Amino acid sequence: MKCPVCELGCNIKEGEYGRCRMMTNRDDAIEERFADRYSTLFPISIETMPTLHFYPRHKFLQVSSIGCNFSCPGCISEVLTMGTETICAALKHLPPEKVIAKAIKENCKGIAFCINDPTVSFFTFLKLAKAAKKKGLLVGFSTNGYFTRDALEQLIEFTDFVNIGFKGFCDDRYKSCGVSSSAPVFRNLTHLFEAGVHVEAAAIHMKGYEDEVRQIARFVESLSADIPFQVMRFVPFGEADIEFEPTIRESEALCLDLKQQLNHVYLFNCPGTELLNTCCPDCGTTVITREFFGPMGSRIIKTLPDAICQCGRQPVIKGDIAQLRYDEHGFFGGYRTTRAFEMLHAIMVCIGADDPEKVSRLWFDLFESNYLKEFHETVQLPGEYGNIIDRLSQKTDCVETGNRLKQTINTTLDLISSKTRDVERPTVYYAMGYPLFALNAERFETNLVEAAGGNCLNKRLTRKGKPGVTITREELMAWNPDIIFISGFLSCPASDFYDYCIKHDIRVSAVENNRIYDHFPLWDFGSPRWMLGLMYIANTLHPQIFNFDMEKEANRFYTAFFNRPFDAKKANRSFYRV
Ligand code: SF4
């Protein structure tokens, strides 16, 4: 029997599953395997979704399930989209009226299905959308846009806003995601736009595929130059190769090019970029200032009254701008939840607990015990990391390997802290992406600097964001760090960082003495590999004390905990893949 929901059109035999593993054929009818079940249900600000020109700053209830009809390399939600069988036991069952009640209780303006694709939970979402509209809530979703005409037609009358994500322009880009053609996505964007739904288009920028993005932009322009266009700088979160990751500078250059055609082009996954701001298409004045707020996310910092420019022009924005901003807590919101799961998964890989049965048991336990809240606090502290390892290894019967990992990490921590106890501490500033995006005071990396015998200036920050905030040039100048580190998660080459400082006249010791250091991907956060980052920081801060041979140390660590030697060419930004 043919599934009518997406253009893959799976023929599903009785009792079997479709390609997404979310639909089945039961008694000659296509139905969902996990109807009314959700992986996330919590309020977010709409900019986290991200949607930028629709009821800015308003709170929406984020809902998501698991699974996907695509299989894109580098998927940020991999843990939810590919791990259907391991995570399904942890899903929370909630009928539509209870989801609506939650949205209303939380003062949400509406419901936003995001993080995974609503196609794979189509019937659940359709029911929810109908119920939400009856209660006067707004309804929207993020999607890869692969609905069949009929499925979209059913949904469209209950839909107010959509973020439609393009994998590329040509069919080849879609083939790499396991589907045959890009045509349905362009068709559906057109249909949504013509039906009066608020649409924003998102396109992935992979290095070497700039023309794909340009062609998508041209198509969007043919509908309207006012459609907000989101460029997602590609970050290889899954198995994808790091060679496809453009630098922030390269993505910015592409966006500036696209601004010739489109009125509102935005750049994501680039902490510190100014290209998240809304500028007046006529005079260029900044109307809404935003900053990075986690992968694929942003938040509003300030806005001109009603987003009207001094020249009188108003960018095309649907709905009012909420007076107050809603900042999500901890890992709750957008793709941060998937990052939390990947961090836990990274430990499980290192202790040999990553077989599907153990992962499934653990996910269930973590959801049931609401552990993510506690995890957000403890994971920031290198000295507490051993307790997280203990918890996971006990739950998965991997105590011996857990102890080995804990001991390896703690021995290194103790060695470095004992040797740096009475030494002079150089001042260190920790940035993510561009120079003026400072990691939060309590972030893991800032604690890593302190553990390596540094005086981390980020500790002076009193405001915080996810995972940091934009500071001014003057603030950084006043701090005058001896040394600067750039995060190994969302990074920037040290040479680009240096050029930015020179261009913006950021005169601090670290720049004048060219003491700016980037990290090997993910050696400073998100995976037990941070132990190597700690050694690297210690080498850099105290070369008179430490001379760790990083190649050798990495080889030892990778062999012991990943069962393979270290290979510098095999870098990516996944927390648990090496
Ligand atoms: S939603 Fe798409 S991928 Fe899933 S079973 Fe239906 S046609 Fe196949």
Coordinates of C-alpha atoms and ligand atoms in Angstrom, one line a residue:
M1 CA 0.0 0.0 0.0
K2 CA 1.3 3.4 -1.0
C3 CA 1.9 6.0 1.8
P4 CA 0.2 9.3 0.7
V5 CA 2.2 11.6 2.9
C6 CA 5.5 12.4 1.2
E7 CA 6.8 12.2 -2.3
L8 CA 8.9 9.2 -1.5
G9 CA 5.6 7.3 -1.9
C10 CA 6.8 4.2 0.0
N11 CA 4.9 1.0 -0.8
I12 CA 4.4 -0.6 2.6
K13 CA 3.4 -4.2 3.0
E14 CA 1.2 -5.3 5.9
G15 CA 3.1 -5.0 9.2
E16 CA 6.1 -3.4 7.6
Y17 CA 7.5 0.2 7.8
G18 CA 8.1 2.9 5.3
R19 CA 11.5 4.4 4.6
C20 CA 11.1 6.9 7.6
R21 CA 10.3 3.9 9.9
M22 CA 7.5 6.0 11.3
M23 CA 4.6 4.8 9.1
T24 CA 3.2 1.3 8.9
N25 CA 0.5 -0.6 7.1
R26 CA -2.0 -2.0 9.6
D27 CA -5.1 -3.7 8.2
D28 CA -4.7 -2.1 4.9
A29 CA -4.4 1.4 6.2
I30 CA -1.3 3.6 6.5
E31 CA -0.9 4.8 10.0
E32 CA 1.7 6.1 12.3
R33 CA 3.7 3.8 14.6
F34 CA 3.9 6.4 17.3
A35 CA 0.7 8.5 17.1
D36 CA 0.4 11.4 19.6
R37 CA 4.0 10.8 20.9
Y38 CA 6.6 13.5 21.2
S39 CA 10.3 13.7 21.9
T40 CA 10.1 17.4 22.9
L41 CA 7.3 19.6 24.2
F42 CA 8.5 22.9 25.6
P43 CA 8.2 26.7 24.9
I44 CA 10.7 28.4 22.7
S45 CA 11.1 31.9 21.3
I46 CA 10.1 31.8 17.6
E47 CA 13.7 32.9 16.6
T48 CA 14.9 29.6 17.9
M49 CA 12.9 27.7 15.3
P50 CA 14.1 29.8 13.4
T51 CA 11.5 32.1 12.0
L52 CA 12.4 35.8 12.0
H53 CA 9.6 37.8 10.3
F54 CA 6.6 36.3 12.0
Y55 CA 5.4 37.5 15.5
P56 CA 9.0 38.2 16.5
R57 CA 10.1 37.4 20.0
H58 CA 6.8 35.5 20.7
K59 CA 6.7 32.3 22.6
F60 CA 5.6 29.1 20.8
L61 CA 5.3 25.5 22.0
Q62 CA 8.0 23.5 20.3
V63 CA 6.8 20.0 19.5
S64 CA 8.8 17.3 17.7
S65 CA 8.8 13.5 17.3
I66 CA 11.5 11.3 15.9
G67 CA 12.5 10.0 12.5
C68 CA 12.8 11.6 9.1
N69 CA 12.0 10.9 5.5
F70 CA 15.4 12.2 4.4
S71 CA 18.9 10.9 5.4
C72 CA 21.2 13.9 4.9
P73 CA 24.9 13.7 5.7
G74 CA 25.7 16.0 8.6
C75 CA 22.2 16.1 10.1
I76 CA 22.2 18.0 13.4
S77 CA 19.2 16.0 14.7
E78 CA 20.8 12.7 13.8
V79 CA 20.2 11.3 17.3
L80 CA 16.4 11.8 16.8
T81 CA 16.1 11.3 13.1
M82 CA 18.2 8.2 12.6
G83 CA 17.9 6.5 15.9
T84 CA 14.1 5.8 15.7
E85 CA 14.3 2.3 17.2
T86 CA 16.6 3.3 20.1
I87 CA 14.7 6.4 21.2
C88 CA 11.1 5.5 20.5
A89 CA 10.6 4.0 24.0
A90 CA 11.3 7.5 25.5
L91 CA 8.6 9.3 23.6
K92 CA 5.9 11.0 25.6
H93 CA 2.3 10.3 24.8
L94 CA 0.0 13.3 24.9
P95 CA -3.4 13.7 23.1
P96 CA -3.9 17.0 21.1
E97 CA -6.1 18.6 23.8
K98 CA -3.3 18.2 26.4
V99 CA -0.7 19.6 24.1
I100 CA -3.0 22.6 23.4
A101 CA -3.6 23.0 27.2
K102 CA 0.1 23.0 27.8
A103 CA 0.6 25.7 25.1
I104 CA -2.1 27.9 26.6
K105 CA -0.8 27.4 30.2
E106 CA 2.7 28.4 29.0
N107 CA 1.3 31.6 27.4
C108 CA 2.4 30.5 24.0
K109 CA 1.2 32.2 20.9
G110 CA 1.0 29.0 19.0
I111 CA 2.6 25.6 18.2
A112 CA 5.7 25.0 16.1
F113 CA 6.7 21.6 14.9
C114 CA 10.4 21.6 14.4
I115 CA 13.7 19.7 15.0
N116 CA 12.5 16.7 12.9
D117 CA 10.1 16.7 10.0
P118 CA 6.4 16.8 10.5
T119 CA 5.8 14.6 7.5
V120 CA 6.8 11.6 9.5
S121 CA 4.2 12.4 12.2
F122 CA 1.7 13.8 9.7
F123 CA -1.5 12.5 11.1
T124 CA -0.6 13.5 14.6
F125 CA 0.4 17.0 13.5
L126 CA -2.7 17.5 11.4
K127 CA -4.9 16.6 14.3
L128 CA -2.9 18.9 16.6
A129 CA -3.0 21.8 14.0
K130 CA -6.8 21.5 13.7
A131 CA -7.2 21.5 17.5
A132 CA -4.8 24.4 17.9
K133 CA -6.6 26.6 15.3
K134 CA -9.9 25.9 17.1
K135 CA -8.4 27.4 20.3
G136 CA -7.1 30.4 18.3
L137 CA -3.4 29.4 18.4
L138 CA -1.0 30.0 15.5
V139 CA 0.4 26.9 13.8
G140 CA 3.7 26.5 12.0
F141 CA 6.5 24.1 11.2
S142 CA 10.0 23.6 9.8
T143 CA 10.2 21.1 7.0
N144 CA 12.2 19.7 4.2
G145 CA 9.1 20.4 2.1
Y146 CA 8.6 16.9 0.7
F147 CA 4.9 16.6 1.3
T148 CA 2.7 15.3 -1.5
R149 CA 0.3 17.8 -2.9
D150 CA -2.6 16.1 -1.2
A151 CA -0.9 16.0 2.2
L152 CA 0.1 19.7 2.0
E153 CA -3.4 20.6 0.9
Q154 CA -4.9 19.0 4.0
L155 CA -2.4 20.9 6.3
I156 CA -2.4 24.2 4.6
E157 CA -5.7 25.6 5.9
F158 CA -4.5 25.1 9.4
T159 CA -1.0 26.6 8.8
D160 CA 0.1 30.1 9.5
F161 CA 3.9 29.9 9.0
V162 CA 6.5 27.6 7.6
N163 CA 10.3 27.5 7.4
I164 CA 11.1 25.4 4.4
G165 CA 14.7 24.1 4.2
F166 CA 16.4 23.5 0.9
K167 CA 19.2 20.9 0.7
G168 CA 20.3 22.4 -2.7
F169 CA 18.9 23.4 -6.0
C170 CA 19.7 20.3 -8.2
D171 CA 18.4 16.8 -7.9
D172 CA 22.0 15.6 -7.0
R173 CA 21.9 17.4 -3.7
Y174 CA 18.6 15.7 -2.9
K175 CA 20.0 12.3 -4.0
S176 CA 22.7 12.7 -1.3
C177 CA 19.8 12.9 1.1
G178 CA 18.2 9.7 -0.2
V179 CA 15.4 11.3 -2.3
S180 CA 15.3 11.8 -6.1
S181 CA 14.3 15.3 -6.9
S182 CA 14.2 18.9 -5.6
A183 CA 11.1 19.7 -7.6
P184 CA 8.5 18.9 -4.9
V185 CA 10.1 21.4 -2.5
F186 CA 10.0 24.3 -5.0
R187 CA 6.4 23.3 -5.9
N188 CA 5.4 23.3 -2.2
L189 CA 7.2 26.6 -1.4
T190 CA 5.2 28.2 -4.2
H191 CA 2.0 26.7 -3.1
L192 CA 2.4 27.8 0.5
F193 CA 3.4 31.3 -0.6
E194 CA 0.5 31.6 -3.0
A195 CA -1.9 30.4 -0.3
G196 CA -0.9 33.3 1.9
V197 CA 1.1 31.3 4.5
H198 CA 4.0 33.2 5.9
V199 CA 7.1 31.4 4.5
E200 CA 10.8 31.7 5.2
A201 CA 13.3 29.8 3.0
A202 CA 16.4 28.2 4.4
A203 CA 19.3 27.0 2.3
I204 CA 22.4 25.0 3.4
H205 CA 25.7 26.5 2.4
M206 CA 28.2 23.8 1.8
K207 CA 31.6 24.8 0.7
G208 CA 31.9 24.5 -3.1
Y209 CA 28.1 24.5 -3.5
E210 CA 27.6 28.3 -3.5
D211 CA 25.8 28.2 -6.9
E212 CA 23.2 25.9 -5.5
V213 CA 22.4 28.6 -2.9
R214 CA 22.4 31.3 -5.5
Q215 CA 19.9 29.4 -7.7
I216 CA 17.6 28.8 -4.7
A217 CA 17.7 32.5 -3.9
R218 CA 16.9 33.3 -7.6
F219 CA 13.8 31.1 -7.3
V220 CA 12.8 32.7 -4.0
E221 CA 13.2 36.1 -5.6
S222 CA 10.9 35.1 -8.4
L223 CA 8.2 34.7 -5.8
S224 CA 9.1 37.7 -3.7
A225 CA 12.3 39.5 -2.8
D226 CA 10.7 40.1 0.6
I227 CA 10.7 36.4 1.6
P228 CA 13.3 36.1 4.4
F229 CA 16.1 33.9 3.2
Q230 CA 18.2 32.0 5.8
V231 CA 21.6 30.7 4.9
M232 CA 22.6 27.9 7.1
R233 CA 26.4 27.6 7.2
F234 CA 27.0 23.9 7.0
V235 CA 28.5 22.3 10.0
P236 CA 29.3 18.6 9.7
F237 CA 27.5 17.3 12.7
G238 CA 27.0 13.7 11.5
E239 CA 29.4 11.7 9.3
A240 CA 29.9 14.5 6.8
D241 CA 33.4 15.6 5.9
I242 CA 34.7 18.8 7.4
E243 CA 36.0 19.9 4.0
F244 CA 32.4 21.0 3.2
E245 CA 32.3 23.4 6.1
P246 CA 32.7 27.0 4.9
T247 CA 34.3 29.5 7.1
I248 CA 32.2 32.3 8.6
R249 CA 33.9 34.7 6.3
E250 CA 33.1 32.6 3.2
S251 CA 29.4 32.3 4.2
E252 CA 29.3 36.0 4.8
A253 CA 30.7 36.7 1.4
L254 CA 27.9 34.6 -0.2
C255 CA 25.2 36.3 1.9
L256 CA 26.4 39.8 0.8
D257 CA 26.2 38.6 -2.8
L258 CA 22.6 37.3 -2.2
K259 CA 21.6 40.6 -0.7
Q260 CA 21.8 42.1 -4.2
Q261 CA 18.7 40.0 -5.0
L262 CA 16.8 39.6 -1.8
N263 CA 15.8 42.1 0.8
H264 CA 16.4 39.9 3.9
V265 CA 19.2 37.5 3.9
Y266 CA 20.3 36.0 7.3
L267 CA 23.3 33.9 8.2
F268 CA 23.1 31.2 10.9
N269 CA 25.7 29.0 12.7
C270 CA 28.1 32.0 12.7
P271 CA 28.5 33.4 16.3
G272 CA 29.5 37.0 16.1
T273 CA 28.3 37.7 12.6
E274 CA 26.2 40.9 12.0
L275 CA 24.3 39.1 9.2
L276 CA 21.6 38.0 11.7
N277 CA 20.3 41.6 11.9
T278 CA 17.4 42.9 9.9
C279 CA 18.4 46.0 7.9
C280 CA 16.2 48.4 6.1
P281 CA 16.3 47.5 2.4
D282 CA 16.2 51.2 1.4
C283 CA 18.8 52.8 3.7
G284 CA 20.6 49.9 5.3
T285 CA 19.9 51.0 8.9
T286 CA 19.8 48.2 11.4
V287 CA 16.2 47.8 12.5
I288 CA 16.4 44.6 14.5
T289 CA 19.6 43.4 16.1
R290 CA 20.0 39.7 16.8
E291 CA 22.7 37.4 18.0
F292 CA 23.6 33.7 17.7
F293 CA 21.5 31.6 20.1
G294 CA 22.7 28.0 19.5
P295 CA 22.9 26.0 16.3
M296 CA 20.4 27.3 13.7
G297 CA 19.0 29.7 16.3
S298 CA 19.0 33.4 17.0
R299 CA 17.6 35.9 19.5
I300 CA 16.6 39.5 19.4
I301 CA 18.8 41.9 21.3
K302 CA 17.1 45.1 20.4
T303 CA 14.7 46.5 17.9
L304 CA 13.5 50.0 16.7
P305 CA 9.9 50.7 17.8
D306 CA 7.7 48.3 15.7
A307 CA 10.7 47.6 13.5
I308 CA 10.1 50.8 11.5
C309 CA 13.2 52.4 10.1
Q310 CA 13.9 56.1 10.6
C311 CA 13.5 56.5 6.9
G312 CA 9.9 55.3 7.2
R313 CA 10.3 51.9 5.6
Q314 CA 9.0 48.9 7.5
P315 CA 10.4 45.5 6.8
V316 CA 7.7 43.0 5.9
I317 CA 7.0 41.4 9.3
K318 CA 3.7 39.6 10.1
G319 CA 2.3 40.2 13.5
D320 CA 3.4 42.3 16.4
I321 CA 6.8 42.1 18.2
A322 CA 6.5 40.8 21.8
Q323 CA 7.5 43.2 24.4
L324 CA 9.6 40.7 26.4
R325 CA 12.0 38.1 25.1
Y326 CA 11.6 34.5 26.1
D327 CA 15.0 32.8 26.7
E328 CA 14.8 29.0 26.9
H329 CA 16.4 27.3 29.9
G330 CA 19.4 24.9 29.7
F331 CA 19.2 22.4 26.8
F332 CA 15.5 23.0 26.3
G333 CA 14.9 24.7 23.0
G334 CA 15.7 24.1 19.3
Y335 CA 18.7 21.9 18.4
R336 CA 20.3 22.3 21.8
T337 CA 18.4 19.2 23.0
T338 CA 20.0 17.1 20.3
R339 CA 23.4 18.5 21.3
A340 CA 22.8 17.3 24.9
F341 CA 21.9 13.8 23.7
E342 CA 25.0 13.7 21.5
M343 CA 27.2 14.7 24.5
L344 CA 25.8 11.8 26.5
H345 CA 26.1 9.5 23.5
A346 CA 29.8 10.5 23.2
I347 CA 30.5 9.2 26.7
M348 CA 28.5 6.0 25.9
V349 CA 30.7 5.4 22.8
C350 CA 33.9 5.8 24.9
I351 CA 32.7 3.3 27.6
G352 CA 31.5 0.8 25.0
A353 CA 27.8 1.3 25.9
D354 CA 26.5 2.3 22.4
D355 CA 24.8 -0.9 21.4
P356 CA 21.1 -0.1 20.5
E357 CA 19.6 -1.9 23.4
K358 CA 21.7 0.0 26.0
V359 CA 21.2 3.3 24.2
S360 CA 17.5 2.7 24.2
R361 CA 17.4 1.8 27.9
L362 CA 19.4 4.9 28.7
W363 CA 17.3 7.3 26.7
F364 CA 14.2 6.0 28.4
D365 CA 15.8 6.5 31.8
L366 CA 17.0 10.0 31.0
F367 CA 13.6 11.1 29.7
E368 CA 11.8 9.6 32.6
S369 CA 14.1 11.2 35.2
N370 CA 14.2 14.5 33.5
Y371 CA 18.0 14.3 33.7
L372 CA 18.7 16.9 31.1
K373 CA 18.2 19.7 33.6
E374 CA 20.8 18.4 36.0
F375 CA 23.1 17.5 33.2
H376 CA 23.2 21.1 31.9
E377 CA 24.7 22.2 35.3
T378 CA 27.1 19.3 35.9
V379 CA 28.4 19.1 32.3
Q380 CA 29.9 22.6 32.6
L381 CA 32.4 21.4 35.3
P382 CA 35.4 19.3 34.3
G383 CA 35.7 18.1 37.9
E384 CA 32.1 16.8 37.8
Y385 CA 32.5 14.9 34.5
G386 CA 33.5 11.7 36.3
N387 CA 30.1 11.7 38.1
I388 CA 28.3 11.8 34.7
I389 CA 30.5 8.9 33.5
D390 CA 29.6 7.0 36.7
R391 CA 25.9 7.5 36.2
L392 CA 26.0 6.4 32.5
S393 CA 28.3 3.4 33.1
Q394 CA 26.1 2.1 36.0
K395 CA 23.0 2.4 34.0
T396 CA 24.5 0.5 31.1
D397 CA 26.5 -2.1 33.0
C398 CA 29.8 -0.7 31.7
V399 CA 31.4 0.1 35.1
E400 CA 34.8 -1.2 34.2
T401 CA 35.3 0.9 31.1
G402 CA 33.6 3.8 32.8
N403 CA 36.1 3.7 35.6
R404 CA 38.9 3.5 33.1
L405 CA 37.7 6.6 31.3
K406 CA 37.1 8.5 34.5
Q407 CA 40.5 7.6 35.8
T408 CA 42.3 8.7 32.6
I409 CA 40.5 12.1 32.7
N410 CA 40.9 12.7 36.4
T411 CA 44.6 11.7 36.4
T412 CA 45.2 14.3 33.7
L413 CA 43.1 16.9 35.5
D414 CA 45.0 16.3 38.8
L415 CA 48.4 16.4 37.1
I416 CA 47.8 19.7 35.4
S417 CA 46.2 21.4 38.4
S418 CA 48.9 20.2 40.8
K419 CA 51.6 21.7 38.5
T420 CA 49.9 25.0 38.0
R421 CA 48.7 25.6 41.5
D422 CA 51.3 28.3 42.3
V423 CA 52.2 29.7 38.9
E424 CA 51.3 33.0 37.4
R425 CA 48.1 32.7 35.4
P426 CA 48.0 34.4 32.0
T427 CA 44.7 36.1 31.1
V428 CA 42.7 34.2 28.5
Y429 CA 39.6 35.2 26.5
Y430 CA 37.5 32.4 25.0
A431 CA 35.5 33.2 21.8
M432 CA 33.1 31.2 19.7
G433 CA 33.2 32.1 16.0
Y434 CA 34.1 35.7 15.5
P435 CA 36.1 37.7 18.2
L436 CA 33.2 39.6 19.8
F437 CA 31.1 36.5 20.6
A438 CA 32.2 35.6 24.2
L439 CA 31.4 32.3 25.8
N440 CA 29.3 32.5 29.0
A441 CA 31.1 32.8 32.3
E442 CA 30.1 29.4 33.5
R443 CA 30.7 27.5 30.2
F444 CA 32.8 24.4 30.2
E445 CA 35.6 25.9 28.1
T446 CA 36.1 28.8 30.6
N447 CA 36.4 26.2 33.3
L448 CA 38.9 24.3 31.2
V449 CA 41.1 27.4 31.0
E450 CA 41.0 27.7 34.8
A451 CA 41.8 24.0 35.2
A452 CA 44.8 24.5 32.9
G453 CA 46.2 27.3 35.0
G454 CA 44.7 30.3 33.2
N455 CA 42.7 33.3 34.4
C456 CA 39.7 33.2 32.1
L457 CA 38.4 36.7 31.5
N458 CA 34.9 35.4 30.4
K459 CA 34.3 34.9 34.1
R460 CA 33.7 38.6 34.4
L461 CA 30.6 38.4 32.2
T462 CA 27.4 39.0 34.0
R463 CA 25.0 38.6 31.0
K464 CA 24.6 35.3 29.3
G465 CA 23.2 33.7 26.1
K466 CA 23.5 30.4 24.3
P467 CA 26.3 29.7 24.6
G468 CA 27.6 33.2 24.9
V469 CA 26.9 36.9 24.3
T470 CA 28.1 39.6 21.9
I471 CA 30.5 41.9 23.7
T472 CA 31.7 45.3 22.5
R473 CA 35.1 46.0 21.1
E474 CA 35.6 48.3 24.1
E475 CA 34.9 45.5 26.6
L476 CA 37.4 43.2 24.9
M477 CA 40.0 46.0 24.8
A478 CA 39.5 46.7 28.5
W479 CA 40.1 43.0 29.3
N480 CA 43.2 43.0 27.2
P481 CA 43.8 39.2 27.2
D482 CA 47.3 37.7 26.9
I483 CA 45.9 34.7 25.0
I484 CA 42.7 34.0 23.0
F485 CA 41.2 30.6 22.3
I486 CA 38.5 30.0 19.6
S487 CA 35.9 27.3 20.3
G488 CA 36.4 24.0 18.5
F489 CA 32.7 23.6 18.1
L490 CA 31.6 26.5 16.0
S491 CA 34.9 27.8 15.0
C492 CA 36.8 30.3 12.9
P493 CA 40.3 29.9 11.5
A494 CA 42.8 31.8 13.7
S495 CA 44.0 33.8 10.6
D496 CA 40.4 35.0 9.9
F497 CA 40.0 35.9 13.6
Y498 CA 43.2 37.9 13.5
D499 CA 42.2 39.7 10.3
Y500 CA 38.9 40.6 11.9
C501 CA 40.7 42.1 15.0
I502 CA 42.9 44.2 12.8
K503 CA 40.0 45.4 10.6
H504 CA 38.0 46.4 13.7
D505 CA 41.0 47.9 15.4
I506 CA 40.9 45.5 18.4
R507 CA 44.2 46.2 19.9
V508 CA 44.9 43.7 22.7
S509 CA 48.0 41.8 23.7
A510 CA 46.9 38.5 22.3
V511 CA 46.4 40.1 18.9
E512 CA 49.5 42.2 19.0
N513 CA 51.6 39.1 19.9
N514 CA 49.6 36.9 17.6
R515 CA 48.6 34.5 20.4
I516 CA 45.3 33.4 19.0
Y517 CA 44.6 29.7 19.0
D518 CA 41.9 27.5 17.4
H519 CA 41.2 24.0 18.6
F520 CA 41.1 20.7 16.8
P521 CA 37.3 20.1 16.3
L522 CA 35.6 19.2 19.5
W523 CA 38.7 18.8 21.7
D524 CA 37.4 21.4 24.1
F525 CA 33.7 20.6 24.5
G526 CA 31.0 18.0 24.0
S527 CA 33.0 14.8 24.2
P528 CA 35.5 13.2 26.6
R529 CA 38.1 14.3 24.0
W530 CA 38.1 17.5 26.0
M531 CA 40.9 15.9 28.0
L532 CA 43.1 16.5 24.9
G533 CA 41.9 20.1 24.7
L534 CA 42.9 20.6 28.3
M535 CA 46.4 19.3 27.5
Y536 CA 46.6 21.6 24.5
I537 CA 45.5 24.6 26.6
A538 CA 48.1 23.7 29.3
N539 CA 50.8 23.5 26.7
T540 CA 49.8 26.9 25.3
L541 CA 49.5 28.7 28.7
H542 CA 52.5 27.1 30.4
P543 CA 55.1 25.9 27.8
Q544 CA 57.8 26.1 30.5
I545 CA 55.9 23.3 32.4
F546 CA 54.0 21.3 29.8
N547 CA 55.1 19.7 26.6
F548 CA 52.4 17.1 25.9
D549 CA 53.0 15.5 22.5
M550 CA 49.5 16.0 21.3
E551 CA 49.7 13.6 18.4
K552 CA 50.9 10.8 20.7
E553 CA 48.4 11.7 23.4
A554 CA 45.5 11.8 20.9
N555 CA 46.6 8.4 19.5
R556 CA 46.6 6.9 23.0
F557 CA 43.2 8.3 23.9
Y558 CA 41.5 7.4 20.6
T559 CA 43.0 3.9 20.7
A560 CA 41.9 3.3 24.3
F561 CA 38.4 4.7 23.9
F562 CA 37.4 4.7 20.2
N563 CA 39.3 1.5 19.3
R564 CA 41.1 3.3 16.5
P565 CA 44.2 5.5 16.1
F566 CA 43.8 9.2 15.8
D567 CA 43.6 10.5 12.3
A568 CA 43.7 14.3 12.0
K569 CA 42.2 14.1 8.5
K570 CA 39.0 12.5 9.9
A571 CA 37.6 15.6 11.7
N572 CA 34.0 16.5 12.0
R573 CA 31.8 18.4 14.4
S574 CA 29.8 15.4 15.7
F575 CA 30.2 14.9 19.4
Y576 CA 30.2 11.2 19.3
R577 CA 31.6 10.3 15.9
V578 CA 35.4 10.3 15.4
Ligands
SF4_1 S1 6.2 9.6 5.1 FE1 7.4 9.4 3.3 S2 9.1 8.2 3.9 FE2 7.6 7.9 5.5 S3 6.5 6.1 4.8 FE3 5.4 7.9 4.0 S4 6.2 8.1 2.0 FE4 7.6 6.8 3.1

